[in-house]
Amino acid sequence: MADDQVLLSAKDDAIFATAAEELTGKLALPGLGILSVPCVQSAALTHIVHLQATAPRFPLDRQRQTVCGLLRPIIFIDGLAASAPMRVEAFVKGAQI
């Protein structure tokens, strides 16, 4: 959907993420330039994944972050770890990780 500029808005108990209009459908690939790609216009923000160089191996407690006045679960993971995609999937599905 977007990575450089994401616009967040809240309605009722939902948070929506939308790409900035000038970036919608664009993907910058180093060495290749900017490509046009299919995209989703808007998506609900249900979980937050914070990528960092080092992350706790076993989180001690469930953490939440306030976004647009609403609480959402957050996890801190090493984005370069081979298990990163699996951890994100487990987090979103509600597994204890």
PDB file of N, CA, C and O in Angstrom, residues 27-74:
ATOM      1  N   LEU A  27       6.044   2.342  -7.129  1.00  0.00           N
ATOM      2  CA  LEU A  27       6.995   1.574  -6.329  1.00  0.00           C
ATOM      3  C   LEU A  27       8.399   1.934  -6.784  1.00  0.00           C
ATOM      4  O   LEU A  27       8.725   1.792  -7.964  1.00  0.00           O
ATOM      5  N   ALA A  28       9.222   2.444  -5.864  1.00  0.00           N
ATOM      6  CA  ALA A  28      10.606   2.804  -6.184  1.00  0.00           C
ATOM      7  C   ALA A  28      11.492   1.586  -5.948  1.00  0.00           C
ATOM      8  O   ALA A  28      11.573   1.064  -4.835  1.00  0.00           O
ATOM      9  N   LEU A  29      12.134   1.117  -7.000  1.00  0.00           N
ATOM     10  CA  LEU A  29      13.069   0.001  -6.904  1.00  0.00           C
ATOM     11  C   LEU A  29      14.466   0.503  -7.245  1.00  0.00           C
ATOM     12  O   LEU A  29      14.719   0.923  -8.383  1.00  0.00           O
ATOM     13  N   PRO A  30      15.377   0.499  -6.265  1.00  0.00           N
ATOM     14  CA  PRO A  30      16.729   0.974  -6.529  1.00  0.00           C
ATOM     15  C   PRO A  30      17.337   0.269  -7.741  1.00  0.00           C
ATOM     16  O   PRO A  30      17.245  -0.944  -7.881  1.00  0.00           O
ATOM     17  N   GLY A  31      17.916   1.040  -8.614  1.00  0.00           N
ATOM     18  CA  GLY A  31      18.547   0.504  -9.807  1.00  0.00           C
ATOM     19  C   GLY A  31      17.599   0.361 -10.987  1.00  0.00           C
ATOM     20  O   GLY A  31      18.036   0.236 -12.126  1.00  0.00           O
ATOM     21  N   LEU A  32      16.299   0.383 -10.735  1.00  0.00           N
ATOM     22  CA  LEU A  32      15.316   0.242 -11.808  1.00  0.00           C
ATOM     23  C   LEU A  32      14.463   1.485 -12.003  1.00  0.00           C
ATOM     24  O   LEU A  32      13.912   1.703 -13.065  1.00  0.00           O
ATOM     25  N   GLY A  33      14.306   2.275 -10.953  1.00  0.00           N
ATOM     26  CA  GLY A  33      13.491   3.478 -11.054  1.00  0.00           C
ATOM     27  C   GLY A  33      12.136   3.295 -10.401  1.00  0.00           C
ATOM     28  O   GLY A  33      11.929   2.419  -9.576  1.00  0.00           O
ATOM     29  N   ILE A  34      11.196   4.127 -10.817  1.00  0.00           N
ATOM     30  CA  ILE A  34       9.853   4.098 -10.249  1.00  0.00           C
ATOM     31  C   ILE A  34       8.937   3.347 -11.202  1.00  0.00           C
ATOM     32  O   ILE A  34       8.825   3.693 -12.378  1.00  0.00           O
ATOM     33  N   LEU A  35       8.294   2.313 -10.677  1.00  0.00           N
ATOM     34  CA  LEU A  35       7.413   1.472 -11.479  1.00  0.00           C
ATOM     35  C   LEU A  35       5.961   1.703 -11.079  1.00  0.00           C
ATOM     36  O   LEU A  35       5.667   2.021  -9.928  1.00  0.00           O
ATOM     37  N   SER A  36       5.057   1.520 -12.018  1.00  0.00           N
ATOM     38  CA  SER A  36       3.625   1.542 -11.723  1.00  0.00           C
ATOM     39  C   SER A  36       3.210   0.134 -11.344  1.00  0.00           C
ATOM     40  O   SER A  36       3.537  -0.831 -12.040  1.00  0.00           O
ATOM     41  N   VAL A  37       2.501   0.011 -10.225  1.00  0.00           N
ATOM     42  CA  VAL A  37       2.077  -1.297  -9.732  1.00  0.00           C
ATOM     43  C   VAL A  37       0.630  -1.222  -9.257  1.00  0.00           C
ATOM     44  O   VAL A  37       0.148  -0.154  -8.870  1.00  0.00           O
ATOM     45  N   PRO A  38      -0.071  -2.363  -9.270  1.00  0.00           N
ATOM     46  CA  PRO A  38      -1.421  -2.371  -8.698  1.00  0.00           C
ATOM     47  C   PRO A  38      -1.333  -2.110  -7.200  1.00  0.00           C
ATOM     48  O   PRO A  38      -0.335  -2.475  -6.574  1.00  0.00           O
ATOM     49  N   CYS A  39      -2.338  -1.487  -6.647  1.00  0.00           N
ATOM     50  CA  CYS A  39      -2.275  -1.191  -5.216  1.00  0.00           C
ATOM     51  C   CYS A  39      -3.658  -1.190  -4.590  1.00  0.00           C
ATOM     52  O   CYS A  39      -4.672  -1.117  -5.276  1.00  0.00           O
ATOM     53  N   VAL A  40      -3.659  -1.261  -3.280  1.00  0.00           N
ATOM     54  CA  VAL A  40      -4.867  -1.127  -2.483  1.00  0.00           C
ATOM     55  C   VAL A  40      -4.967   0.336  -2.091  1.00  0.00           C
ATOM     56  O   VAL A  40      -3.984   0.926  -1.634  1.00  0.00           O
ATOM     57  N   GLN A  41      -6.120   0.937  -2.252  1.00  0.00           N
ATOM     58  CA  GLN A  41      -6.267   2.365  -1.957  1.00  0.00           C
ATOM     59  C   GLN A  41      -6.206   2.664  -0.463  1.00  0.00           C
ATOM     60  O   GLN A  41      -5.631   3.661  -0.056  1.00  0.00           O
ATOM     61  N   SER A  42      -6.795   1.801   0.346  1.00  0.00           N
ATOM     62  CA  SER A  42      -6.859   2.042   1.778  1.00  0.00           C
ATOM     63  C   SER A  42      -6.923   0.698   2.496  1.00  0.00           C
ATOM     64  O   SER A  42      -7.447  -0.276   1.953  1.00  0.00           O
ATOM     65  N   ALA A  43      -6.390   0.649   3.715  1.00  0.00           N
ATOM     66  CA  ALA A  43      -6.418  -0.584   4.506  1.00  0.00           C
ATOM     67  C   ALA A  43      -6.595  -0.231   5.979  1.00  0.00           C
ATOM     68  O   ALA A  43      -6.122   0.816   6.431  1.00  0.00           O
ATOM     69  N   ALA A  44      -7.258  -1.112   6.708  1.00  0.00           N
ATOM     70  CA  ALA A  44      -7.439  -0.909   8.141  1.00  0.00           C
ATOM     71  C   ALA A  44      -6.138  -1.231   8.873  1.00  0.00           C
ATOM     72  O   ALA A  44      -5.470  -2.208   8.557  1.00  0.00           O
ATOM     73  N   LEU A  45      -5.784  -0.396   9.817  1.00  0.00           N
ATOM     74  CA  LEU A  45      -4.596  -0.608  10.643  1.00  0.00           C
ATOM     75  C   LEU A  45      -5.041  -1.346  11.905  1.00  0.00           C
ATOM     76  O   LEU A  45      -5.728  -0.776  12.742  1.00  0.00           O
ATOM     77  N   THR A  46      -4.696  -2.621  12.003  1.00  0.00           N
ATOM     78  CA  THR A  46      -5.123  -3.431  13.145  1.00  0.00           C
ATOM     79  C   THR A  46      -3.974  -3.758  14.090  1.00  0.00           C
ATOM     80  O   THR A  46      -4.197  -3.993  15.267  1.00  0.00           O
ATOM     81  N   HIS A  47      -2.741  -3.810  13.571  1.00  0.00           N
ATOM     82  CA  HIS A  47      -1.554  -4.152  14.353  1.00  0.00           C
ATOM     83  C   HIS A  47      -0.403  -3.262  13.909  1.00  0.00           C
ATOM     84  O   HIS A  47      -0.367  -2.806  12.772  1.00  0.00           O
ATOM     85  N   ILE A  48       0.558  -3.072  14.805  1.00  0.00           N
ATOM     86  CA  ILE A  48       1.748  -2.282  14.485  1.00  0.00           C
ATOM     87  C   ILE A  48       2.974  -3.172  14.647  1.00  0.00           C
ATOM     88  O   ILE A  48       3.143  -3.831  15.676  1.00  0.00           O
ATOM     89  N   VAL A  49       3.805  -3.204  13.609  1.00  0.00           N
ATOM     90  CA  VAL A  49       5.061  -3.957  13.658  1.00  0.00           C
ATOM     91  C   VAL A  49       6.189  -2.940  13.562  1.00  0.00           C
ATOM     92  O   VAL A  49       6.298  -2.219  12.576  1.00  0.00           O
ATOM     93  N   HIS A  50       6.994  -2.875  14.599  1.00  0.00           N
ATOM     94  CA  HIS A  50       8.128  -1.942  14.642  1.00  0.00           C
ATOM     95  C   HIS A  50       9.390  -2.740  14.316  1.00  0.00           C
ATOM     96  O   HIS A  50       9.780  -3.629  15.082  1.00  0.00           O
ATOM     97  N   LEU A  51      10.001  -2.430  13.179  1.00  0.00           N
ATOM     98  CA  LEU A  51      11.229  -3.120  12.777  1.00  0.00           C
ATOM     99  C   LEU A  51      12.430  -2.387  13.348  1.00  0.00           C
ATOM    100  O   LEU A  51      12.525  -1.166  13.256  1.00  0.00           O
ATOM    101  N   GLN A  52      13.341  -3.131  13.938  1.00  0.00           N
ATOM    102  CA  GLN A  52      14.552  -2.533  14.499  1.00  0.00           C
ATOM    103  C   GLN A  52      15.695  -3.529  14.399  1.00  0.00           C
ATOM    104  O   GLN A  52      15.481  -4.702  14.114  1.00  0.00           O
ATOM    105  N   ALA A  53      16.907  -3.031  14.594  1.00  0.00           N
ATOM    106  CA  ALA A  53      18.101  -3.863  14.424  1.00  0.00           C
ATOM    107  C   ALA A  53      18.168  -4.999  15.439  1.00  0.00           C
ATOM    108  O   ALA A  53      18.581  -6.105  15.122  1.00  0.00           O
ATOM    109  N   THR A  54      17.765  -4.731  16.654  1.00  0.00           N
ATOM    110  CA  THR A  54      17.726  -5.783  17.670  1.00  0.00           C
ATOM    111  C   THR A  54      16.370  -5.710  18.355  1.00  0.00           C
ATOM    112  O   THR A  54      15.817  -4.630  18.535  1.00  0.00           O
ATOM    113  N   ALA A  55      15.863  -6.846  18.712  1.00  0.00           N
ATOM    114  CA  ALA A  55      14.555  -6.898  19.360  1.00  0.00           C
ATOM    115  C   ALA A  55      14.586  -7.955  20.443  1.00  0.00           C
ATOM    116  O   ALA A  55      15.374  -8.898  20.380  1.00  0.00           O
ATOM    117  N   PRO A  56      13.705  -7.821  21.442  1.00  0.00           N
ATOM    118  CA  PRO A  56      13.685  -8.833  22.497  1.00  0.00           C
ATOM    119  C   PRO A  56      13.323 -10.200  21.933  1.00  0.00           C
ATOM    120  O   PRO A  56      12.459 -10.299  21.070  1.00  0.00           O
ATOM    121  N   ARG A  57      14.006 -11.200  22.395  1.00  0.00           N
ATOM    122  CA  ARG A  57      13.723 -12.561  21.922  1.00  0.00           C
ATOM    123  C   ARG A  57      12.358 -13.039  22.408  1.00  0.00           C
ATOM    124  O   ARG A  57      11.607 -13.663  21.684  1.00  0.00           O
ATOM    125  N   PHE A  58      12.061 -12.727  23.657  1.00  0.00           N
ATOM    126  CA  PHE A  58      10.773 -13.088  24.236  1.00  0.00           C
ATOM    127  C   PHE A  58      10.173 -11.844  24.887  1.00  0.00           C
ATOM    128  O   PHE A  58      10.623 -11.439  25.950  1.00  0.00           O
ATOM    129  N   PRO A  59       9.155 -11.258  24.285  1.00  0.00           N
ATOM    130  CA  PRO A  59       8.532 -10.079  24.893  1.00  0.00           C
ATOM    131  C   PRO A  59       7.956 -10.442  26.264  1.00  0.00           C
ATOM    132  O   PRO A  59       7.403 -11.530  26.432  1.00  0.00           O
ATOM    133  N   LEU A  60       8.109  -9.539  27.220  1.00  0.00           N
ATOM    134  CA  LEU A  60       7.643  -9.811  28.575  1.00  0.00           C
ATOM    135  C   LEU A  60       6.147  -9.590  28.730  1.00  0.00           C
ATOM    136  O   LEU A  60       5.502 -10.218  29.546  1.00  0.00           O
ATOM    137  N   ASP A  61       5.592  -8.668  27.968  1.00  0.00           N
ATOM    138  CA  ASP A  61       4.159  -8.413  28.075  1.00  0.00           C
ATOM    139  C   ASP A  61       3.633  -7.864  26.751  1.00  0.00           C
ATOM    140  O   ASP A  61       4.391  -7.463  25.886  1.00  0.00           O
ATOM    141  N   ARG A  62       2.356  -7.900  26.614  1.00  0.00           N
ATOM    142  CA  ARG A  62       1.706  -7.354  25.421  1.00  0.00           C
ATOM    143  C   ARG A  62       1.762  -5.832  25.498  1.00  0.00           C
ATOM    144  O   ARG A  62       1.406  -5.250  26.516  1.00  0.00           O
ATOM    145  N   GLN A  63       2.221  -5.225  24.434  1.00  0.00           N
ATOM    146  CA  GLN A  63       2.305  -3.777  24.404  1.00  0.00           C
ATOM    147  C   GLN A  63       1.289  -3.232  23.425  1.00  0.00           C
ATOM    148  O   GLN A  63       0.891  -3.899  22.483  1.00  0.00           O
ATOM    149  N   ARG A  64       0.868  -1.985  23.672  1.00  0.00           N
ATOM    150  CA  ARG A  64      -0.064  -1.318  22.791  1.00  0.00           C
ATOM    151  C   ARG A  64       0.434   0.096  22.544  1.00  0.00           C
ATOM    152  O   ARG A  64       1.153   0.657  23.356  1.00  0.00           O
ATOM    153  N   GLN A  65       0.042   0.640  21.411  1.00  0.00           N
ATOM    154  CA  GLN A  65       0.424   2.008  21.062  1.00  0.00           C
ATOM    155  C   GLN A  65      -0.826   2.755  20.628  1.00  0.00           C
ATOM    156  O   GLN A  65      -1.695   2.197  19.957  1.00  0.00           O
ATOM    157  N   THR A  66      -0.906   4.019  21.016  1.00  0.00           N
ATOM    158  CA  THR A  66      -2.039   4.848  20.622  1.00  0.00           C
ATOM    159  C   THR A  66      -1.755   5.484  19.264  1.00  0.00           C
ATOM    160  O   THR A  66      -0.711   6.101  19.062  1.00  0.00           O
ATOM    161  N   VAL A  67      -2.683   5.303  18.344  1.00  0.00           N
ATOM    162  CA  VAL A  67      -2.603   5.894  17.010  1.00  0.00           C
ATOM    163  C   VAL A  67      -3.964   6.529  16.724  1.00  0.00           C
ATOM    164  O   VAL A  67      -4.993   5.856  16.853  1.00  0.00           O
ATOM    165  N   CYS A  68      -3.967   7.780  16.377  1.00  0.00           N
ATOM    166  CA  CYS A  68      -5.227   8.494  16.100  1.00  0.00           C
ATOM    167  C   CYS A  68      -6.216   8.348  17.256  1.00  0.00           C
ATOM    168  O   CYS A  68      -7.422   8.229  17.051  1.00  0.00           O
ATOM    169  N   GLY A  69      -5.697   8.296  18.483  1.00  0.00           N
ATOM    170  CA  GLY A  69      -6.552   8.200  19.659  1.00  0.00           C
ATOM    171  C   GLY A  69      -7.060   6.799  19.973  1.00  0.00           C
ATOM    172  O   GLY A  69      -7.828   6.616  20.912  1.00  0.00           O
ATOM    173  N   LEU A  70      -6.640   5.791  19.203  1.00  0.00           N
ATOM    174  CA  LEU A  70      -7.086   4.415  19.412  1.00  0.00           C
ATOM    175  C   LEU A  70      -5.892   3.511  19.709  1.00  0.00           C
ATOM    176  O   LEU A  70      -4.820   3.693  19.136  1.00  0.00           O
ATOM    177  N   LEU A  71      -6.074   2.541  20.591  1.00  0.00           N
ATOM    178  CA  LEU A  71      -4.988   1.616  20.938  1.00  0.00           C
ATOM    179  C   LEU A  71      -4.913   0.468  19.939  1.00  0.00           C
ATOM    180  O   LEU A  71      -5.929  -0.082  19.532  1.00  0.00           O
ATOM    181  N   ARG A  72      -3.679   0.137  19.569  1.00  0.00           N
ATOM    182  CA  ARG A  72      -3.427  -1.001  18.690  1.00  0.00           C
ATOM    183  C   ARG A  72      -2.257  -1.793  19.264  1.00  0.00           C
ATOM    184  O   ARG A  72      -1.317  -1.222  19.826  1.00  0.00           O
ATOM    185  N   PRO A  73      -2.281  -3.138  19.135  1.00  0.00           N
ATOM    186  CA  PRO A  73      -1.156  -3.948  19.608  1.00  0.00           C
ATOM    187  C   PRO A  73       0.095  -3.675  18.775  1.00  0.00           C
ATOM    188  O   PRO A  73       0.006  -3.433  17.567  1.00  0.00           O
ATOM    189  N   ILE A  74       1.238  -3.700  19.440  1.00  0.00           N
ATOM    190  CA  ILE A  74       2.516  -3.447  18.763  1.00  0.00           C
ATOM    191  C   ILE A  74       3.513  -4.533  19.150  1.00  0.00           C
ATOM    192  O   ILE A  74       3.479  -5.051  20.272  1.00  0.00           O
TER     193      ILE A  74
END
